[in-house]
XYZ file of C-alpha atoms in Angstrom:
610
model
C 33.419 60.659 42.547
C 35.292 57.709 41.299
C 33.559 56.022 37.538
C 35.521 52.832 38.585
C 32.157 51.000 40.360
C 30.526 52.310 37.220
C 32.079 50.832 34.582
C 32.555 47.433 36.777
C 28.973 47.274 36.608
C 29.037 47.684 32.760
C 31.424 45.187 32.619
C 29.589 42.772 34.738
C 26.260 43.546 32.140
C 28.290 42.433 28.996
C 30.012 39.497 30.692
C 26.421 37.994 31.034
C 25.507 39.092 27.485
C 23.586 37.629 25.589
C 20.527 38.505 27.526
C 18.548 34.972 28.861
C 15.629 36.242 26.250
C 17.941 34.877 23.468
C 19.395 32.047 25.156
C 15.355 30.832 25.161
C 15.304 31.303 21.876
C 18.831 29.697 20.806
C 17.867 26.866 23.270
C 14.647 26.130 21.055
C 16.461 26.297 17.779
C 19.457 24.222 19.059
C 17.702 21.929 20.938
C 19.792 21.994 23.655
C 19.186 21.448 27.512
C 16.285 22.700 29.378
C 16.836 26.051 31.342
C 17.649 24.046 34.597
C 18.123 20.675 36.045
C 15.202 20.698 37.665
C 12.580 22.683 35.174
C 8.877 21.987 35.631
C 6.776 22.119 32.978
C 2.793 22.219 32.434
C 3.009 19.110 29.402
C 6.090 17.111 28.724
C 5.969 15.139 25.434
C 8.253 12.090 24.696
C 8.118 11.271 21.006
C 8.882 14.164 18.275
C 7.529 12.242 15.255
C 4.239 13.352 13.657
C 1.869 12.678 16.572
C 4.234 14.694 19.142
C 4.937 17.186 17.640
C 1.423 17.712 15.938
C -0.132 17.870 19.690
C 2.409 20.072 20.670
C 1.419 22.498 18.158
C -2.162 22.129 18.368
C -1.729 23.084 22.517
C 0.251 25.731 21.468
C -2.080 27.369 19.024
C -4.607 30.013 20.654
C -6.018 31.105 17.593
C -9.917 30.085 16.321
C -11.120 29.360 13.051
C -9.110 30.017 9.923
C -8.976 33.634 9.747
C -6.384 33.087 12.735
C -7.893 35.905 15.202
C -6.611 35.248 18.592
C -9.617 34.044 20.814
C -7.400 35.601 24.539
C -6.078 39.114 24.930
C -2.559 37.218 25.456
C -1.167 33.413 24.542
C -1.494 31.007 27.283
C 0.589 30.654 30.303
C 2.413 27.437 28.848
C 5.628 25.755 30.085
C 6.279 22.174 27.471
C 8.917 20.059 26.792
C 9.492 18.001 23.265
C 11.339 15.115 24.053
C 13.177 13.422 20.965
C 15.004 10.550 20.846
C 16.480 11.169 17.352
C 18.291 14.325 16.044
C 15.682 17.119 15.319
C 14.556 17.361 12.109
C 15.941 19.869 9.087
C 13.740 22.982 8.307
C 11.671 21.721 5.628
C 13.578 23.689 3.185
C 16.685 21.587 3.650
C 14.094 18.398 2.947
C 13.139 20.227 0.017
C 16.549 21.218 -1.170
C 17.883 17.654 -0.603
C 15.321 16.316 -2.991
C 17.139 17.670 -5.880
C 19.745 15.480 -5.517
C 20.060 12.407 -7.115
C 19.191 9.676 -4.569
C 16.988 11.923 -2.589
C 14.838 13.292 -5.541
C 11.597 11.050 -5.407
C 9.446 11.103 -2.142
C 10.787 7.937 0.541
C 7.725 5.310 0.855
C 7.479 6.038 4.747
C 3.975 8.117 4.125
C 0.786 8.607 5.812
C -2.717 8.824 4.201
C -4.475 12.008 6.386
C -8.133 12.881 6.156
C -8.960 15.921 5.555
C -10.439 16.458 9.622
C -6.250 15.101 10.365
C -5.106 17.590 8.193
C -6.816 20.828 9.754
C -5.055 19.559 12.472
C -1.692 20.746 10.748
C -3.217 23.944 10.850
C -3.010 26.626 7.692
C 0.619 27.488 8.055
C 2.021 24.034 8.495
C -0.358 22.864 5.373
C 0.741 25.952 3.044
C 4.577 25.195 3.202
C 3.642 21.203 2.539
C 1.605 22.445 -0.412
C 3.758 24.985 -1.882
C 7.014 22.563 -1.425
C 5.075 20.264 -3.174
C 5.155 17.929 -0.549
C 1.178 16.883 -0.064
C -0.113 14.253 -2.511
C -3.639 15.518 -2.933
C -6.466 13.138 -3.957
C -9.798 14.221 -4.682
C -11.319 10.491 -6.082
C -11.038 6.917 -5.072
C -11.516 3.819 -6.942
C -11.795 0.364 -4.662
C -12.841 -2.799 -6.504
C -12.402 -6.616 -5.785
C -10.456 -9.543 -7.608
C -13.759 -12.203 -7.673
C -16.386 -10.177 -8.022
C -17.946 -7.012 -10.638
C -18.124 -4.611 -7.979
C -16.648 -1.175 -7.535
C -17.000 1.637 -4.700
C -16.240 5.245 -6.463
C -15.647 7.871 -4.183
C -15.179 11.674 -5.274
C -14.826 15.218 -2.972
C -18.197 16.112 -4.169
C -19.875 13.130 -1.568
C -18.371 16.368 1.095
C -20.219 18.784 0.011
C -23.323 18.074 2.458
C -20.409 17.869 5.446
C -18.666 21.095 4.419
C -22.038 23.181 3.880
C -23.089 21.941 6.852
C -19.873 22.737 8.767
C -19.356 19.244 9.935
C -16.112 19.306 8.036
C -13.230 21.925 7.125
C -12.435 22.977 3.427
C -9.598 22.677 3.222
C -9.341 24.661 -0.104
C -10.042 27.894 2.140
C -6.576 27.401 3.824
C -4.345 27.923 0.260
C -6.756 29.875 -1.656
C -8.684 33.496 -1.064
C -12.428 33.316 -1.977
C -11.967 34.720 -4.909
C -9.915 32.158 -5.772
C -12.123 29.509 -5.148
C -15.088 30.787 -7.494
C -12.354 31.118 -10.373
C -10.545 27.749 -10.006
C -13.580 25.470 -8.795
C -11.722 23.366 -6.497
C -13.051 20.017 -5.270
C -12.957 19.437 -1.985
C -10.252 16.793 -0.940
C -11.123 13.207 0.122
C -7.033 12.990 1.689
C -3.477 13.786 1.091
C -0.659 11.728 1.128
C 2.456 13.294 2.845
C 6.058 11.377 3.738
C 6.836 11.333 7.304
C 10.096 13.857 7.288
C 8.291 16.730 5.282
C 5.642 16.286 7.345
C 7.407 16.589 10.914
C 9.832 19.155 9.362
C 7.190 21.530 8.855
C 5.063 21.012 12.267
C 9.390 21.429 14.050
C 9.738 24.809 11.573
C 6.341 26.617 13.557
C 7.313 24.803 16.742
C 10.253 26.831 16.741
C 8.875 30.190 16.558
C 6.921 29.700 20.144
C 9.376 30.418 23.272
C 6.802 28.297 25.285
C 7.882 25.256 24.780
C 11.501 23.715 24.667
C 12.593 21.102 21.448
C 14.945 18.664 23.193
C 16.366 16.188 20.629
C 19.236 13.256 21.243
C 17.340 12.564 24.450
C 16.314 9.317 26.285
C 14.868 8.896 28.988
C 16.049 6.480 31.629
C 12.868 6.208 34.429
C 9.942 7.266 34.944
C 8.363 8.137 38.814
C 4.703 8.518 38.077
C 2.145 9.033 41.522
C -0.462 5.865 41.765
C -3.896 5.843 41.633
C -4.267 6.087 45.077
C -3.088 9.342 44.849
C -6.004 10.393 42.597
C -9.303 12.144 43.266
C -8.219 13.418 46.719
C -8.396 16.971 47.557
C -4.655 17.678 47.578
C -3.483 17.062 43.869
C -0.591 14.065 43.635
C 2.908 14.966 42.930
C 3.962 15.736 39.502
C 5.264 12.734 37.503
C 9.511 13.116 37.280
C 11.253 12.364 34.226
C 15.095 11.557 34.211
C 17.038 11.946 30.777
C 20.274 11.662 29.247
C 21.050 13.783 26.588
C 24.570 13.130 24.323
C 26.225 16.322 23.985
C 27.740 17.329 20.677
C 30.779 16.845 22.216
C 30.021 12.677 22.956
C 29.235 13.169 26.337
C 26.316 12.344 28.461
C 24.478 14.752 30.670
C 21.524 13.254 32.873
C 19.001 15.575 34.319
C 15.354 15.297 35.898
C 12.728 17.181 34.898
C 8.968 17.097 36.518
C 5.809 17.758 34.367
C 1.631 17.830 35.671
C 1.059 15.874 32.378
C 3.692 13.428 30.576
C 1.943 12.419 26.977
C 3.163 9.162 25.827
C 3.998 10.034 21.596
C 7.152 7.754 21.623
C 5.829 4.812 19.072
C 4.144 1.058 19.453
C 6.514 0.005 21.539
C 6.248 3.240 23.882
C 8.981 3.692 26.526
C 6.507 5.602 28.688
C 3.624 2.895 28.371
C 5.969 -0.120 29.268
C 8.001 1.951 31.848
C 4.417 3.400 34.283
C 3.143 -0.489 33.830
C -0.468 0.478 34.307
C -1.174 -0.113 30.780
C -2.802 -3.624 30.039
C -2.448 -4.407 26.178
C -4.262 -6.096 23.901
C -2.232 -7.365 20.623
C -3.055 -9.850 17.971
C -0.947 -10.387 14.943
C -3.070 -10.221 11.627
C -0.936 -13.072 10.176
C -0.032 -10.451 7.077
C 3.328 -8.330 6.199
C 2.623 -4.923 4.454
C 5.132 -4.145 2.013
C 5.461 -0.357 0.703
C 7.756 1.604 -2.156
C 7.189 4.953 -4.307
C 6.705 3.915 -8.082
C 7.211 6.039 -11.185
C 4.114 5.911 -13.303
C 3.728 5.722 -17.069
C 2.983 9.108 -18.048
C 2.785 8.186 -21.850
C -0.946 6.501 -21.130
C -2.376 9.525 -19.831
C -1.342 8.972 -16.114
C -1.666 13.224 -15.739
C -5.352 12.536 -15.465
C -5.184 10.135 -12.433
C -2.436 12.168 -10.532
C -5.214 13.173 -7.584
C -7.103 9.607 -8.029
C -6.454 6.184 -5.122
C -6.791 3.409 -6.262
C -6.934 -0.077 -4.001
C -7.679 -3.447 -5.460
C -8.804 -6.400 -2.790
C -6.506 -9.843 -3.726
C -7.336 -12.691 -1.652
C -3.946 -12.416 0.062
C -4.594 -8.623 0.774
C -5.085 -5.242 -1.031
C -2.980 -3.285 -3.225
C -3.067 0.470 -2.601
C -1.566 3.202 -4.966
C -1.565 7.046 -3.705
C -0.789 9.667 -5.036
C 2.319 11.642 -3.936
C 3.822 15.163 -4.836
C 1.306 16.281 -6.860
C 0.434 19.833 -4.939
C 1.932 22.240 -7.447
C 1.432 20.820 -10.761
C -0.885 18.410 -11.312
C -0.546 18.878 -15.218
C 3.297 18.408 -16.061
C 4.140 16.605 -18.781
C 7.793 16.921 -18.439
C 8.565 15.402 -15.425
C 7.782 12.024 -13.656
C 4.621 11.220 -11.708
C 5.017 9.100 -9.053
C 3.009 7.025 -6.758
C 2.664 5.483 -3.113
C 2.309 1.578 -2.649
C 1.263 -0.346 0.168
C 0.802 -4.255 -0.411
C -0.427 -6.273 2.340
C 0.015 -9.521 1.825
C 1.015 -13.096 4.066
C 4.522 -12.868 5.098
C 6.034 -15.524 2.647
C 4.252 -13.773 -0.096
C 5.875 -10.763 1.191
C 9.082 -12.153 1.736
C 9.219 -13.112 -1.933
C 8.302 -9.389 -3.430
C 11.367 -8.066 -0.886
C 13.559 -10.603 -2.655
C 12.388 -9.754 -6.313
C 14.597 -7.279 -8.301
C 13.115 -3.503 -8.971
C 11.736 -4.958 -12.698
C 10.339 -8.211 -11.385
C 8.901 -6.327 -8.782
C 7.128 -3.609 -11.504
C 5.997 -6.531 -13.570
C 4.533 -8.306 -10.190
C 2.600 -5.458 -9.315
C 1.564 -4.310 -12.959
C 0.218 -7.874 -13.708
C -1.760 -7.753 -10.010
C -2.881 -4.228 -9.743
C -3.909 -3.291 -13.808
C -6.801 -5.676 -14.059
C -10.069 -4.943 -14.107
C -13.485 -6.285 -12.048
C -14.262 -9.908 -12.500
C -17.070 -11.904 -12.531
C -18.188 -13.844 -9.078
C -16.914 -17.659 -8.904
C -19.514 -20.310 -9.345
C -21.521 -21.543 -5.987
C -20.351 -24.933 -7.018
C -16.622 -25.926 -7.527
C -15.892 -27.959 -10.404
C -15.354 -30.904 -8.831
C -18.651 -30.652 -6.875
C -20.651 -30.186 -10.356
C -19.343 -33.047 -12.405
C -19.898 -35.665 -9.014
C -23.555 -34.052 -8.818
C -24.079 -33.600 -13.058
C -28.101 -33.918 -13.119
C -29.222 -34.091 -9.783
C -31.515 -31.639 -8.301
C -29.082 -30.207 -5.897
C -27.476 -29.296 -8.748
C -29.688 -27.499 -10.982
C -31.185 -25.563 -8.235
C -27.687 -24.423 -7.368
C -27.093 -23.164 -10.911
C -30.652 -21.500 -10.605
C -29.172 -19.544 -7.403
C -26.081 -18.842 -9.201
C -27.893 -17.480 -12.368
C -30.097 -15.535 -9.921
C -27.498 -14.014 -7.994
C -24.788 -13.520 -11.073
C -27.452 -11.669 -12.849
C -28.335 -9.339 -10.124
C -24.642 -8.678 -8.880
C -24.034 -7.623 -12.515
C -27.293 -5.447 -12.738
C -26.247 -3.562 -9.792
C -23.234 -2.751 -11.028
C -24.266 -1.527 -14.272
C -26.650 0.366 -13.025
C -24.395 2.625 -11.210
C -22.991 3.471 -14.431
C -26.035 5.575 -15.330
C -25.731 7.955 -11.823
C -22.899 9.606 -13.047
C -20.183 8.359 -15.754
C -17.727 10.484 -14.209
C -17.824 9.047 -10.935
C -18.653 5.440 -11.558
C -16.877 4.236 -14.951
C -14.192 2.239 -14.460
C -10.264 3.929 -14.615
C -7.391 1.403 -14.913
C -4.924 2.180 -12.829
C -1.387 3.511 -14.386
C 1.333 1.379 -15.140
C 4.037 1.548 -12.871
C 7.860 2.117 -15.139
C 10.353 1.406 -12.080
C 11.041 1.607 -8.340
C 12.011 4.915 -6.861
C 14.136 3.871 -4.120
C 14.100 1.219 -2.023
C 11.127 -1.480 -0.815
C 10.265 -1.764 2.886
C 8.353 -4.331 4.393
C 6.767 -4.386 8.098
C 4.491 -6.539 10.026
C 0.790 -5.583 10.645
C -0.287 -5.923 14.058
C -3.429 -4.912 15.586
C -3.752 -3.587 19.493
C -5.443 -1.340 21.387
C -5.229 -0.783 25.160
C -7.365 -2.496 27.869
C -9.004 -1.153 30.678
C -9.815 -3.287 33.942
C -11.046 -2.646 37.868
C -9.532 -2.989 41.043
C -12.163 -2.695 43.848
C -14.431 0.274 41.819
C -11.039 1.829 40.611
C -9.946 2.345 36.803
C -6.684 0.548 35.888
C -5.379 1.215 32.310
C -7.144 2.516 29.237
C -5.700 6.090 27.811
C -4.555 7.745 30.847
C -3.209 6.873 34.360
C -2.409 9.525 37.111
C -0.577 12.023 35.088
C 0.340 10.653 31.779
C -1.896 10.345 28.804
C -0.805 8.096 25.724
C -1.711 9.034 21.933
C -0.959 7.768 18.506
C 0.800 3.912 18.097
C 1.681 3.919 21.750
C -2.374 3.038 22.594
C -3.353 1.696 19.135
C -2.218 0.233 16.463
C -4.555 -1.418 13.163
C -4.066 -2.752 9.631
C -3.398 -0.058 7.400
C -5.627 -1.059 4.447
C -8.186 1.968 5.563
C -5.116 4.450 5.875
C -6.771 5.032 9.328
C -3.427 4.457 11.429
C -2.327 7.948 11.702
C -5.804 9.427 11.518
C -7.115 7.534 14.822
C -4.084 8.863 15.904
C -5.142 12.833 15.108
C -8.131 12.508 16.869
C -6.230 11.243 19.856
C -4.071 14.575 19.823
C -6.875 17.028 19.214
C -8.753 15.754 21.930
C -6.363 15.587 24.368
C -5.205 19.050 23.418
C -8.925 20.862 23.628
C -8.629 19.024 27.529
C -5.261 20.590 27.944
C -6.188 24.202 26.888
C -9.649 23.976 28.697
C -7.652 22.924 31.545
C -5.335 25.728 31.534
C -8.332 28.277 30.481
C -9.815 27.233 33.860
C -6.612 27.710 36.076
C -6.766 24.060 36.629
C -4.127 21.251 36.508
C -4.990 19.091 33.909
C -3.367 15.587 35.153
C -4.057 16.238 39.163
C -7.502 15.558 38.607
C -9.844 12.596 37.166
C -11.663 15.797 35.698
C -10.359 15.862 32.504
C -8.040 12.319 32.286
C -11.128 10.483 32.925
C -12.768 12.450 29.574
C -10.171 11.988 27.631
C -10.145 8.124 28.096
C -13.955 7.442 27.834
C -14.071 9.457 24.559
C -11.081 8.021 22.957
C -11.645 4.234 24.332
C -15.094 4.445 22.377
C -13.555 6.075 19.409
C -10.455 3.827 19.312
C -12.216 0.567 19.682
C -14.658 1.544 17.010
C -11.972 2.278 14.746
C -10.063 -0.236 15.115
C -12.470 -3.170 15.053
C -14.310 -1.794 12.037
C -10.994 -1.947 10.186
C -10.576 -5.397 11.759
C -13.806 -6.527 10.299
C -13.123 -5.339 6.969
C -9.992 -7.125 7.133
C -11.853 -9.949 7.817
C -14.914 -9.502 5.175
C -12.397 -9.164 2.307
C -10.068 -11.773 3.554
C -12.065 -14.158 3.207
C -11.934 -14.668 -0.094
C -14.646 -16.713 -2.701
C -11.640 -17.798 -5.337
C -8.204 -19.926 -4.256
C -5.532 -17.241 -3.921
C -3.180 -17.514 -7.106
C 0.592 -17.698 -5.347
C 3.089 -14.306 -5.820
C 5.889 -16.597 -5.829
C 4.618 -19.095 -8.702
C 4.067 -16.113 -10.373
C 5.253 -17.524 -13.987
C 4.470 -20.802 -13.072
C 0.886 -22.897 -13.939
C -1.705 -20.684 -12.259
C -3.712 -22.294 -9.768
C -7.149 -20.833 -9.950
C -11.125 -22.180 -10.058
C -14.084 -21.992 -8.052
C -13.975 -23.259 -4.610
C -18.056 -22.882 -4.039
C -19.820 -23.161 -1.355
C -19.672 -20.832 1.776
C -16.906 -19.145 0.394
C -18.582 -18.705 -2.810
C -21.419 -17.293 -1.481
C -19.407 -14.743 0.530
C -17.916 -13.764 -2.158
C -21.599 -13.115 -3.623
C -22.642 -11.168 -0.526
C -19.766 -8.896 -0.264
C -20.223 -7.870 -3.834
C -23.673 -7.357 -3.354
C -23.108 -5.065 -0.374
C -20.205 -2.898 -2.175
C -22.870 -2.157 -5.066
C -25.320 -1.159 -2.650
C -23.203 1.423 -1.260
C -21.819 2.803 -4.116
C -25.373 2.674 -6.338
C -27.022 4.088 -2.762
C -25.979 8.401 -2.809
C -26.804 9.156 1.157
C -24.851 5.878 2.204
C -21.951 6.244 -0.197
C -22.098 9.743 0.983
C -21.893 9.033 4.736
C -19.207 6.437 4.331
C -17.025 8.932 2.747
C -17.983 11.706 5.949
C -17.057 9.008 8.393
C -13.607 8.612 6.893
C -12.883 12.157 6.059
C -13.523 12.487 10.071
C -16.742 14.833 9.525
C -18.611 15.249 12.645
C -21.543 13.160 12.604
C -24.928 15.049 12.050
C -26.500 16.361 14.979
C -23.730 16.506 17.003
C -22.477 20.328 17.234
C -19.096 21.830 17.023
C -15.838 20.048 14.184
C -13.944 16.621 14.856
């Protein structure tokens, strides 16, 4: 018998080598085109940035708890797609390599403030290589205090306890220590971290990668969206899936355009979303806040005992806007005294104001902020202006309006000092460290605030979160003023709740975005949510913006300071806001609960972890 047919058939075997196994995996490392023209997946995700790729991960992950058992005898059955407009990201150890060299080696302002709740999200591996790369600025106090007034709001991980005994909130100290560990080293529970935006998707891309479920297309944009109506909802044959076409530039400078059809496309592509603008079922609400943040990293003075602060926030209220410093890269050593310490700043401010500090040189700049973020609580502005007192010298109006202003003077200053006797740790006052120089360069961005709408069409839903068969999360439904550092956290809770739907969906042999089932949950929890976020931020915004002194110009800076009492309304404002931050921080349970609500705690009596 001839061995010719034999080896042909060897031959043929090798010829088609390597194997399609590694081709998966090659395609998810390379980022290259999905396995056909016309692949179907369970979830397609446009956007790769932090909210993308964090959802991705957090559908992916079939584990429970932290101890990382698997809750299913095998993973789910999941088909996804990453969509990417940009390049994918560098393993994180190529971000952390770059950082040694000279124009890379301070952390880029483009950072996000997560709560602790936001950062479970990460999960324990993602966390661990942030930590240990010393890319997580860790802060464990808070200091908040106002321009016109004596008051201060102290925050510290210990107002977590109650949440983390209670398990209405992870420690987060039990995902990078044993124990053991923890008994020895007494760690405080964190209030936040800070984290720059490339570490952070860098390390969510390097787990992504690992999982031959889902496929990491980057350099790709998508060209149109066919999405089914709403007609085609709540009937008892599911709608068609929703089609995505996509060009993708080769390495090679050439386009390829495919199609690819998904039960669930997740809008993750920014504020001014592709997906969102592209389905047109989406009604928007947006309001400018008048204000331009402007954000760089700073190099503190570390000859003033700045070693001390490296895990403390600090954010001062101006009448133009507040300051905020945060920590950053402070997760391996929080004790050096060899090399620099630097911090986070975010200044919100009107836009000529802001204009002005994007036109000032690096040491201008330093001096600007030193002079308007290193001063200590003030005393509140007189009821009367000046002018009103000397016009009224005598009169009764006038000495029963000093009366009040005695009254309330003395009382705002009581309250304040007797906070001091709770706990001098917690509630004496820190000045915040000097800043030496600018660490690369000084963005500036307009602040915005929307949310989507919702509206109805003869008994039918229109808008919100979801419409057949695509979900938006992140910027792409919401965005607020960042002076809460609640952007990217409202954002979190967007992914982990859509995720839980997904999985439960899948768990049940169901399609998640064929039925009202689970889009329909999804929308009602995060339109309550959202809204609540977003306009308790906006009334902050407002609170503190209305200031009780006249707002002393950036710009005029070294010029004759403007200043005084402006009285009245404004005055008293001034009075009651200072009143109401003393309450909170002199009162333990509703100091405490403020602090839950923005660590994203589950509220009490509510079972189960935000």
């Amino acid at each position: 018998m001839s061995s010719a047919p034999i080896v042909r058939r060897i031959t043929a075997q090798f010829r088609r080598w390597p194997p399609r196994k590694f081709h998966l995996y090659t395609s998810r490392f390379n980022s290259t085109a999905p396995r056909s023209k016309r692949e179907h997946y369970n979830v397609v995700i446009a956007g790769g940035g932090a909210v993308g790729s964090a959802l991705a991960r957090l559908v992916l992950d079939d584990s429970i708890g932290l101890d990382g058992n698997s809750k299913y005898n095998s993973r789910r059955p999941l088909k996804i797609a990453l969509l990417e407009q940009r390049s994918s990201p560098p393993p994180l150890c190529d971000v952390v390599e770059s950082s040694s060299e000279p124009n890379s080696s301070f952390p880029h302002p483009r950072a996000y403030a997560l709560s602790p709740t936001s950062l479970s999200y990460l999960g324990p591996s993602v966390l661990q290589s942030l930590v240990r790369s010393n890319r997580c600025g860790i802060y464990d106090s808070m200091q908040i205090w106002e321009h016109d007034g004596p008051a201060q709001l102290h925050f510290v991980g210990d107002d977590l306890e109650g949440a983390i005994h209670d398990g209405r909130l992870v420690d987060l100290n039990r995902y990078l220590h044993k124990p053991e560990e923890l008994i020895d080293i007494k760690a405080k529970p964190w209030l936040g971290a800070v984290i720059e935006d490339a570490p952070l998707i860098s390390a969510i891309w390097d787990q992504l990668r690992n999982d031959n479920r889902i496929d990491l297309l980057d350099n790709v944009q998508i060209t149109s969206i066919e999405a089914p109506s709403y007609n085609a909802m709540g009937k008892v044959v599911p709608p068609p899936p929703v089609y995505i076409t996509c060009s993708r530039t080769k390495s090679q400078g050439q386009d390829e355009s495919y199609t690819v059809s998904a039960d669930l496309l997740v809008a993750a592509d920014g504020a001014n979303s592709f997906v969102r603008k592209s389905v047109g079922s989406f009604p928007m609400m947006t309001r400018s806040y008048g204000r331009k943040a402007v954000t760089c990293t700073v190099e503190l003075d570390t000859s003033k005992g700045s070693q001390g602060m490296a895990r403390t926030a600090f954010q001062r209220f101006l009448p133009f806007g507040p300051i905020a410093l945060l920590p950053v890269w402070n997760s391996v050593d929080t004790n050096q005294t060899n090399g620099p310490i630097y911090a986070n700043v975010v200044w919100s401010t009107t836009p000529s104001e802001a204009n002005h500090l994007l036109s000032l040189s690096s040491s201008d700049f330093v001096s600007t902020l030193n002079h308007y973020l290193c001063q200590g609580p003030n005393v509140n502005p007189s009821l009367l202006s000046d002018s009103t007192a000397a016009a009224t010298n005598g009169s009764l109006f006038t000495k029963f309006a000093k009366e009040i202003d005695s009254l309330l003077r003395t009382a705002n200053t009581a309250l304040t000092m007797g906070t001091w006797t709770e706990s001098p740790s917690r509630n004496f006052f820190r000045m915040p460290p000097r800043s030496v120089r600018v660490a690369g360069p000084i963005l500036g961005f307009d602040l915005t605030l929307s949310h989507v709408l919702t509206s109805s069409t003869s008994g039918n839903r229109h808008g919100g979160y979801t419409s057949p068969r695509v979900a938006l999360v992140g910027d792409a439904a919401h965005t607020m003023h960042p002076m809460a550092g609640q952007g990217l956290n409202l954002g979190m809770g967007d992914v982990n709740a859509l995720a839980n739907l997904i999985k439960e969906a899948v768990d049940s042999g169901m399609d998640v975005g064929g039925t009202d089932l689970f889009l329909d949950r999804y929308n009602d929890d995060r339109m309550l949510k959202g809204w609540g976020m977003v306009g308790g931020v906006h009334g902050l915004h407002e609170v503190f913006g209305y200031s009780g002194s006249v707002p002393k110009s950036i710009a005029d800076f070294n010029e004759h300071q403007r200043g005084g009492s402006v009285g009245g309304i404004q005055s008293l404002l001034g009075y009651s806001r200072s009143l109401g931050m003393n309450i909170v921080n002199g009162i333990g349970p509703v100091r405490r609960a403020l602090a839950e609500v923005a660590a994203g705690a589950t509220p009490k009596g509510i079972p189960g972890r935000c």
